[in-house]
mmCIF file of C-alpha atoms in Angstrom:
data_model
loop_
_atom_site.group_PDB
_atom_site.id
_atom_site.type_symbol
_atom_site.label_atom_id
_atom_site.label_comp_id
_atom_site.label_asym_id
_atom_site.label_seq_id
_atom_site.Cartn_x
_atom_site.Cartn_y
_atom_site.Cartn_z
ATOM 1 C CA MET A 195 23.733 -28.727 -17.730
ATOM 2 C CA PRO A 196 20.552 -26.971 -16.512
ATOM 3 C CA LYS A 197 18.218 -25.312 -18.956
ATOM 4 C CA PHE A 198 17.409 -21.769 -17.893
ATOM 5 C CA LYS A 199 14.670 -19.640 -19.346
ATOM 6 C CA PRO A 200 15.990 -16.569 -21.138
ATOM 7 C CA TYR A 201 15.633 -13.450 -19.023
ATOM 8 C CA ASN A 202 13.039 -11.010 -20.333
ATOM 9 C CA TYR A 203 13.380 -7.397 -19.172
ATOM 10 C CA ASN A 204 9.799 -6.719 -20.281
ATOM 11 C CA GLN A 205 8.285 -9.115 -17.738
ATOM 12 C CA THR A 206 6.365 -8.035 -14.677
ATOM 13 C CA SER A 207 7.436 -9.031 -11.210
ATOM 14 C CA MET A 208 5.837 -9.098 -7.808
ATOM 15 C CA VAL A 209 7.312 -6.747 -5.246
ATOM 16 C CA VAL A 210 6.434 -7.057 -1.583
ATOM 17 C CA ILE A 211 5.532 -3.627 -0.199
ATOM 18 C CA ASN A 212 4.763 -2.922 3.430
ATOM 19 C CA TYR A 213 2.692 0.252 3.291
ATOM 20 C CA GLN A 214 3.169 0.983 6.984
ATOM 21 C CA ASP A 215 6.926 1.174 6.407
ATOM 22 C CA GLN A 216 6.377 3.567 3.497
ATOM 23 C CA LEU A 217 4.624 6.182 5.684
ATOM 24 C CA GLN A 218 7.387 8.430 6.970
ATOM 25 C CA LEU A 219 6.641 10.648 9.943
ATOM 26 C CA GLY A 220 6.131 14.289 9.002
ATOM 27 C CA THR A 221 5.080 13.715 5.387
ATOM 28 C CA PHE A 222 1.777 14.696 3.807
ATOM 29 C CA GLU A 223 0.909 11.026 3.318
ATOM 30 C CA HIS A 224 1.465 10.322 7.002
ATOM 31 C CA ALA A 225 -0.798 13.258 7.948
ATOM 32 C CA ILE A 226 -3.598 11.994 5.679
ATOM 33 C CA HIS A 227 -3.232 8.478 7.082
ATOM 34 C CA TYR A 228 -3.387 9.797 10.651
ATOM 35 C CA LEU A 229 -6.463 11.946 9.980
ATOM 36 C CA ILE A 230 -8.415 9.150 8.314
ATOM 37 C CA ASP A 231 -7.323 6.458 10.744
ATOM 38 C CA GLN A 232 -7.531 8.378 14.031
ATOM 39 C CA LYS A 233 -9.580 11.571 13.734
ATOM 40 C CA LEU A 234 -12.401 10.997 11.230
ATOM 41 C CA ASP A 235 -15.614 9.308 12.306
ATOM 42 C CA LEU A 236 -16.219 6.734 9.585
ATOM 43 C CA TYR A 237 -19.377 5.342 11.198
ATOM 44 C CA VAL A 238 -21.659 6.784 8.494
ATOM 45 C CA LEU A 239 -19.584 5.236 5.727
ATOM 46 C CA GLN A 240 -19.495 1.886 7.509
ATOM 47 C CA GLN A 241 -23.298 1.873 7.832
ATOM 48 C CA ASN A 242 -23.789 2.540 4.124
ATOM 49 C CA ALA A 243 -21.365 -0.223 3.189
ATOM 50 C CA ARG A 244 -23.438 -2.915 4.885
#
């Protein structure tokens, strides 16, 4: 008979999340993602990061 560990409801678990799938078209989050990814010029921030 196998020995199983007792299940603990207080334990943490890893959940795989695909953030691209979470962005639904027409939501505020999608608009922010689009503005930062497509419209903003992040060149100045990239220079300071180096």
